[in-house]
Amino acid sequence: MAKIKLSNTKVEQIKAICKEFNNNKGELINVLHKTQGVFGYLPAEVQEVIAEELGVSVAQVYGVVSFYSFFTMVPKGEHPISICMGTACYVRGAEKVLDEFKRILNIQVGQTTPDGKFSLSCLRCVGACGLAPVVMVGEKVYGRVSTDSVKAIIQEYQKEKCS
Amino acid sequence: MKNIKVTIDKKEVEVKQGTTILDAAKSVGITIPTLCYLHLKDFNITNRPAGCRICVVEVEGRRNLAPACATECTEGMVINTHNIRVLNARKTVLELILSDHPTDCLICAKSGNCELQTLAHEFGIREIEYQGEQSTYKKDMSPSIIRDVDKCIMCRRCEMMCNEIQTVGALSAVNRGFTSVVAPAFEQDLSCSPCTYCGQCVAVCPTGALTEVDHTNQIIRLLADPTKTVVVQTAPAVRAALGEEFGLKPGTSVTGKMVSALRELGFDYVFDTDFAADLTIMEEGSELLDRIARYLKGDTTVKLPILTSCCPGWVNFFEHQFPDMLDVPSTARSPQQMFGSIAKTYFADKLKIKRQDMVVVSIMPCLAKKFERSREEFSTDGNPDVDFSLSTRELAQLIKQANINFNALPESDYDAPLGESTGAAVIFGASGGVIEAATRTAYEIFTGKTLEKVDFTELRGLESIREATVDFNGTPIKIGIAHGLGNARKLLERVRAGNSGFHAIEIMACPGGCIGGGGQPLHHGDSSILFARQKAIYDEDKSKAIRKSHENPYIQKLYKEFLGAPLSEKSHHLLHTHYFDKKKVIEIDE
Ligand code: SF4
Ligand code: SF4
Ligand code: SF4
Ligand code: FES
Ligand code: FES
């Protein structure tokens, strides 16, 4: 696991969030939620600070982080790709689309490409079932995605880099 | 509280309100199988995640089967514990668990002692119908404990021991669904966690997911090597429990048979860690008196209370959790390490052999000793003072492998000089014993008087935290005792606050002290076994001719010939140690 060093200001920021919740162990999920909102992800060191502040073990904090797929320990890519795995999308081949993304980007769900450009995650129904299967890149929604169109979607964002 | 009536398998049962179906059934001799459930009565703790569902029963009028371990009886309930519906459901549950479980029982360290295997046997499982994906994880090898997570059934007993009883927090349930397991933070190895290696998780794990590192094969090889002098030491608590592995009643003291067995196995010298326990008392007791004397003279820098340091699980705990208090515990090494240190200097010199040609093996009730022996500070030129540490369970294994008929063995005595010990050393094995032993010696040195009554019964027992004041001829000495790390934490927090008023505190990591150590025969939460072992220890003390450490003639000789005096420079070098701050600090990037 990549080790990062936390800056003093970051540590203070985390402490402030914990304090907002009265350093109450019962608020662990809320603290994690808020912290991820600020940092974008929850690396090990951040979890260690939270554990210390709330008086719970790091193992327990990690237990919660690893339980909820919402929490992530790796920074999201510049272009976070989310594939809807809701029922409608699933029956229309979302899994194959996901596999294609995995194959081309060479990463698993929850990971980020080494250049930091793309990350991959799954979502529950995003409410656009008529367009199933649905893929989101950042805020942009792509409907009726087939395995053949995956490459084109990725290229859209790679081009951006060259311009 | 109100009593209620229920019917279990056509038997009328009257129980207190709040009783679970499981307990009600047990009260009339009906056994319901359990797996995740674990109840440690005398430690006041119950693991009841109600996750495994092996304990289901039928409650008439209810649609679903109910988990007996987590369902309370209600007035007039009619319960069936083994009709066909129940039996089929249990079998399905078991088959589902087995579908994601390796089937290498033949070579599993827990084989014969595994609760899952026993159930599979009792249920007559001959094939596993559900063929699913099997999760695979790498084995985590620490110096003491092996985690083979493929065998984890998520009962979460280990988590309860580690978090609630020990308050170490090394383990937690992580992930969810198919990939969920109990693991340290970030699924790193145990050695990266604050684990103390107390082994209490190993002691309750129903399967082979948690086992001790096994060194029996190395020992067999070394015993056959004519160039090595192999010396063995046996810890106080081992003799009170080893017999259980050979079907003897808990509390049967097997000291003499154990010595014979070790001789038959081929150890060149059979010695006693108790000798080193007497030595520990000389050093730790002198340190206590030194601190008290300085304190009484008005020295404000002196640290009181002094904390015992003979339990390596406890040492690991304070190095991780109380790094601001590293100067409070005694600097005396544990008896295991004192023994190794003396064996490879004093005794090796006597035999005129090099330390490299001597192998010191220890038999311990403990898994933390395996880690302790591997600490760098306990070796000279890369040669450790103690080469191998085996648990009580491993010794039983060795004896069985060698086809020794343990119960038929004659009793024999330890070898001299490192086999001679006093009653004070034997009681190291029970919670409160170390401080009682220290009191016997410290009292005589402090007051200059002979102690007539050596039994300090106020220091004995299995209550979690005990306090007593002993009168040192006018000077009241306040003593505290805690066993189990959660209790230790409570006492430590009082010490940290600075107004505990204690002069000396004994701490043992394992509930009950070493008699309940992580390397002992499994007691499956039955504390009557701990009581029986405790009694065996105190009986052995009573039967000893000498019951005060400083009166051990071989200890006196060791000081005269070799060490000089307690706390001498040589003693410091060979018998004392220092501690490290192991708290994880977050690196701050300025
Ligand atoms: S050995 Fe003790 S401290 Fe380590 S994980 Fe097991 S219970 Fe926790
Ligand atoms: S490691 Fe053992 S005690 Fe812990 S949850 Fe798994 S099976 Fe249960
Ligand atoms: S109490 Fe005894 S068995 Fe348990 S860790 Fe300490 S020394 Fe080992
Ligand atoms: S299932 Fe994918 S948008 Fe509804
Ligand atoms: S023993 Fe009752 S649910 Fe596991």
mmCIF file of N, CA, C and O in Angstrom, chain A residues 1 3 5-8 11 44-45 47-49 52 57-60 62-63 66-69 73, chain B residues 163 168-176 183-188 583-590:
data_model
loop_
_atom_site.group_PDB
_atom_site.id
_atom_site.type_symbol
_atom_site.label_atom_id
_atom_site.label_comp_id
_atom_site.label_asym_id
_atom_site.label_seq_id
_atom_site.Cartn_x
_atom_site.Cartn_y
_atom_site.Cartn_z
ATOM 1 N N MET A 1 0.848 -1.196 0.000
ATOM 2 C CA MET A 1 0.000 0.000 0.000
ATOM 3 C C MET A 1 0.884 1.246 0.000
ATOM 4 O O MET A 1 1.853 1.319 0.751
ATOM 5 N N LYS A 3 2.345 4.589 0.863
ATOM 6 C CA LYS A 3 2.351 5.385 2.096
ATOM 7 C C LYS A 3 2.391 6.842 1.709
ATOM 8 O O LYS A 3 3.167 7.251 0.853
ATOM 9 N N LYS A 5 2.556 10.934 3.233
ATOM 10 C CA LYS A 5 2.817 11.703 4.445
ATOM 11 C C LYS A 5 1.729 12.757 4.560
ATOM 12 O O LYS A 5 1.346 13.368 3.564
ATOM 13 N N LEU A 6 1.260 12.934 5.737
ATOM 14 C CA LEU A 6 0.215 13.930 5.929
ATOM 15 C C LEU A 6 0.848 15.246 6.326
ATOM 16 O O LEU A 6 1.779 15.283 7.117
ATOM 17 N N SER A 7 0.342 16.317 5.789
ATOM 18 C CA SER A 7 0.838 17.617 6.232
ATOM 19 C C SER A 7 0.129 17.992 7.520
ATOM 20 O O SER A 7 -0.938 17.476 7.834
ATOM 21 N N ASN A 8 0.770 18.876 8.246
ATOM 22 C CA ASN A 8 0.209 19.323 9.504
ATOM 23 C C ASN A 8 -1.186 19.894 9.343
ATOM 24 O O ASN A 8 -2.087 19.620 10.130
ATOM 25 N N VAL A 11 -3.692 17.138 9.040
ATOM 26 C CA VAL A 11 -3.975 16.518 10.329
ATOM 27 C C VAL A 11 -4.938 17.401 11.109
ATOM 28 O O VAL A 11 -5.918 16.921 11.693
ATOM 29 N N ALA A 44 -4.619 5.243 4.335
ATOM 30 C CA ALA A 44 -4.373 4.619 5.638
ATOM 31 C C ALA A 44 -4.061 5.655 6.719
ATOM 32 O O ALA A 44 -4.580 5.582 7.827
ATOM 33 N N GLU A 45 -3.206 6.617 6.375
ATOM 34 C CA GLU A 45 -2.777 7.584 7.389
ATOM 35 C C GLU A 45 -3.940 8.406 7.912
ATOM 36 O O GLU A 45 -4.007 8.733 9.087
ATOM 37 N N GLN A 47 -6.978 7.370 8.105
ATOM 38 C CA GLN A 47 -7.735 6.485 8.991
ATOM 39 C C GLN A 47 -7.062 6.372 10.352
ATOM 40 O O GLN A 47 -7.717 6.255 11.382
ATOM 41 N N GLU A 48 -5.721 6.408 10.339
ATOM 42 C CA GLU A 48 -4.998 6.323 11.608
ATOM 43 C C GLU A 48 -5.278 7.534 12.488
ATOM 44 O O GLU A 48 -5.471 7.406 13.700
ATOM 45 N N VAL A 49 -5.305 8.700 11.876
ATOM 46 C CA VAL A 49 -5.594 9.905 12.660
ATOM 47 C C VAL A 49 -7.007 9.824 13.225
ATOM 48 O O VAL A 49 -7.243 10.107 14.407
ATOM 49 N N GLU A 52 -7.225 7.438 16.181
ATOM 50 C CA GLU A 52 -6.631 8.044 17.376
ATOM 51 C C GLU A 52 -7.602 9.062 17.986
ATOM 52 O O GLU A 52 -7.834 9.078 19.194
ATOM 53 N N SER A 57 -9.887 1.396 17.379
ATOM 54 C CA SER A 57 -8.684 0.839 16.772
ATOM 55 C C SER A 57 -8.692 1.116 15.270
ATOM 56 O O SER A 57 -9.758 1.255 14.660
ATOM 57 N N VAL A 58 -7.497 1.184 14.692
ATOM 58 C CA VAL A 58 -7.387 1.395 13.247
ATOM 59 C C VAL A 58 -8.065 0.251 12.510
ATOM 60 O O VAL A 58 -8.678 0.441 11.467
ATOM 61 N N ALA A 59 -7.943 -0.961 13.110
ATOM 62 C CA ALA A 59 -8.562 -2.117 12.459
ATOM 63 C C ALA A 59 -10.068 -1.907 12.321
ATOM 64 O O ALA A 59 -10.664 -2.237 11.294
ATOM 65 N N GLN A 60 -10.673 -1.335 13.352
ATOM 66 C CA GLN A 60 -12.119 -1.111 13.279
ATOM 67 C C GLN A 60 -12.477 -0.038 12.256
ATOM 68 O O GLN A 60 -13.471 -0.168 11.550
ATOM 69 N N TYR A 62 -10.775 0.656 9.595
ATOM 70 C CA TYR A 62 -10.619 0.012 8.291
ATOM 71 C C TYR A 62 -11.766 -0.966 8.024
ATOM 72 O O TYR A 62 -12.221 -1.117 6.896
ATOM 73 N N GLY A 63 -12.232 -1.612 9.094
ATOM 74 C CA GLY A 63 -13.373 -2.512 8.960
ATOM 75 C C GLY A 63 -14.559 -1.794 8.335
ATOM 76 O O GLY A 63 -15.208 -2.313 7.428
ATOM 77 N N SER A 66 -13.737 -0.615 4.635
ATOM 78 C CA SER A 66 -13.755 -1.700 3.654
ATOM 79 C C SER A 66 -15.148 -2.294 3.484
ATOM 80 O O SER A 66 -15.424 -2.969 2.508
ATOM 81 N N PHE A 67 -16.020 -2.037 4.432
ATOM 82 C CA PHE A 67 -17.372 -2.591 4.344
ATOM 83 C C PHE A 67 -18.224 -1.834 3.323
ATOM 84 O O PHE A 67 -18.937 -2.430 2.525
ATOM 85 N N TYR A 68 -18.125 -0.513 3.337
ATOM 86 C CA TYR A 68 -18.966 0.291 2.447
ATOM 87 C C TYR A 68 -18.229 0.605 1.155
ATOM 88 O O TYR A 68 -17.155 1.200 1.182
ATOM 89 N N SER A 69 -18.847 0.220 0.044
ATOM 90 C CA SER A 69 -18.143 0.443 -1.222
ATOM 91 C C SER A 69 -18.040 1.936 -1.521
ATOM 92 O O SER A 69 -17.226 2.354 -2.331
ATOM 93 N N MET A 73 -9.975 4.037 -0.698
ATOM 94 C CA MET A 73 -8.654 4.329 -0.137
ATOM 95 C C MET A 73 -7.690 4.847 -1.193
ATOM 96 O O MET A 73 -6.550 5.159 -0.896
ATOM 97 N N ASN B 163 -10.544 -7.320 21.007
ATOM 98 C CA ASN B 163 -11.062 -5.972 21.218
ATOM 99 C C ASN B 163 -11.685 -5.775 22.585
ATOM 100 O O ASN B 163 -11.468 -4.753 23.219
ATOM 101 N N VAL B 168 -6.891 -4.643 22.633
ATOM 102 C CA VAL B 168 -5.726 -4.385 21.789
ATOM 103 C C VAL B 168 -6.166 -3.787 20.457
ATOM 104 O O VAL B 168 -5.545 -2.869 19.925
ATOM 105 N N GLY B 169 -7.248 -4.304 19.934
ATOM 106 C CA GLY B 169 -7.764 -3.745 18.681
ATOM 107 C C GLY B 169 -6.944 -4.099 17.459
ATOM 108 O O GLY B 169 -6.884 -3.332 16.506
ATOM 109 N N ALA B 170 -6.294 -5.261 17.480
ATOM 110 C CA ALA B 170 -5.500 -5.637 16.305
ATOM 111 C C ALA B 170 -6.383 -6.177 15.188
ATOM 112 O O ALA B 170 -6.002 -6.132 14.016
ATOM 113 N N LEU B 171 -7.546 -6.702 15.534
ATOM 114 C CA LEU B 171 -8.369 -7.391 14.536
ATOM 115 C C LEU B 171 -9.726 -6.728 14.363
ATOM 116 O O LEU B 171 -10.274 -6.155 15.288
ATOM 117 N N SER B 172 -10.256 -6.845 13.159
ATOM 118 C CA SER B 172 -11.624 -6.393 12.923
ATOM 119 C C SER B 172 -12.172 -7.162 11.728
ATOM 120 O O SER B 172 -11.422 -7.631 10.887
ATOM 121 N N ALA B 173 -13.491 -7.271 11.692
ATOM 122 C CA ALA B 173 -14.107 -7.823 10.490
ATOM 123 C C ALA B 173 -13.919 -6.793 9.388
ATOM 124 O O ALA B 173 -14.162 -5.615 9.595
ATOM 125 N N VAL B 174 -13.463 -7.227 8.229
ATOM 126 C CA VAL B 174 -13.263 -6.288 7.128
ATOM 127 C C VAL B 174 -13.945 -6.812 5.871
ATOM 128 O O VAL B 174 -14.235 -8.002 5.755
ATOM 129 N N ASN B 175 -14.175 -5.908 4.942
ATOM 130 C CA ASN B 175 -14.876 -6.205 3.689
ATOM 131 C C ASN B 175 -16.288 -6.696 3.984
ATOM 132 O O ASN B 175 -16.723 -6.721 5.118
ATOM 133 N N ARG B 176 -16.957 -7.139 2.933
ATOM 134 C CA ARG B 176 -18.274 -7.709 3.203
ATOM 135 C C ARG B 176 -18.603 -8.787 2.199
ATOM 136 O O ARG B 176 -17.956 -8.907 1.163
ATOM 137 N N ALA B 183 -9.391 -9.476 10.096
ATOM 138 C CA ALA B 183 -8.010 -9.169 9.733
ATOM 139 C C ALA B 183 -7.548 -7.900 10.443
ATOM 140 O O ALA B 183 -8.362 -7.129 10.933
ATOM 141 N N PRO B 184 -6.229 -7.682 10.470
ATOM 142 C CA PRO B 184 -5.710 -6.410 10.980
ATOM 143 C C PRO B 184 -6.040 -5.265 10.004
ATOM 144 O O PRO B 184 -6.459 -5.520 8.882
ATOM 145 N N ALA B 185 -5.819 -4.062 10.430
ATOM 146 C CA ALA B 185 -6.096 -2.892 9.600
ATOM 147 C C ALA B 185 -5.410 -3.007 8.247
ATOM 148 O O ALA B 185 -4.269 -3.472 8.152
ATOM 149 N N PHE B 186 -6.101 -2.612 7.210
ATOM 150 C CA PHE B 186 -5.598 -2.605 5.828
ATOM 151 C C PHE B 186 -5.167 -3.994 5.359
ATOM 152 O O PHE B 186 -4.391 -4.136 4.425
ATOM 153 N N GLU B 187 -5.687 -5.002 6.056
ATOM 154 C CA GLU B 187 -5.347 -6.394 5.767
ATOM 155 C C GLU B 187 -3.843 -6.621 5.705
ATOM 156 O O GLU B 187 -3.335 -7.433 4.944
ATOM 157 N N GLN B 188 -3.131 -5.875 6.508
ATOM 158 C CA GLN B 188 -1.690 -6.074 6.609
ATOM 159 C C GLN B 188 -1.430 -7.292 7.487
ATOM 160 O O GLN B 188 -2.343 -7.871 8.061
ATOM 161 N N LYS B 583 4.472 2.720 19.270
ATOM 162 C CA LYS B 583 3.239 3.332 18.805
ATOM 163 C C LYS B 583 3.463 3.827 17.385
ATOM 164 O O LYS B 583 4.488 4.389 17.044
ATOM 165 N N LYS B 584 2.452 3.604 16.570
ATOM 166 C CA LYS B 584 2.543 4.061 15.182
ATOM 167 C C LYS B 584 2.395 5.563 15.167
ATOM 168 O O LYS B 584 1.394 6.094 15.602
ATOM 169 N N VAL B 585 3.409 6.248 14.719
ATOM 170 C CA VAL B 585 3.215 7.689 14.598
ATOM 171 C C VAL B 585 3.016 8.041 13.139
ATOM 172 O O VAL B 585 3.641 7.464 12.258
ATOM 173 N N ILE B 586 2.156 8.960 12.918
ATOM 174 C CA ILE B 586 1.883 9.373 11.558
ATOM 175 C C ILE B 586 2.961 10.360 11.144
ATOM 176 O O ILE B 586 3.253 11.306 11.856
ATOM 177 N N GLU B 587 3.566 10.061 10.020
ATOM 178 C CA GLU B 587 4.621 10.952 9.563
ATOM 179 C C GLU B 587 4.022 12.276 9.133
ATOM 180 O O GLU B 587 3.083 12.319 8.344
ATOM 181 N N ILE B 588 4.581 13.297 9.659
ATOM 182 C CA ILE B 588 4.054 14.615 9.298
ATOM 183 C C ILE B 588 5.033 15.300 8.355
ATOM 184 O O ILE B 588 6.226 15.357 8.609
ATOM 185 N N ASP B 589 4.490 15.755 7.250
ATOM 186 C CA ASP B 589 5.302 16.410 6.238
ATOM 187 C C ASP B 589 5.134 17.902 6.445
ATOM 188 O O ASP B 589 4.051 18.436 6.241
ATOM 189 N N GLU B 590 6.170 18.556 6.882
ATOM 190 C CA GLU B 590 6.013 19.991 7.214
ATOM 191 C C GLU B 590 5.877 20.827 5.957
ATOM 192 O O GLU B 590 6.506 20.566 4.963
#
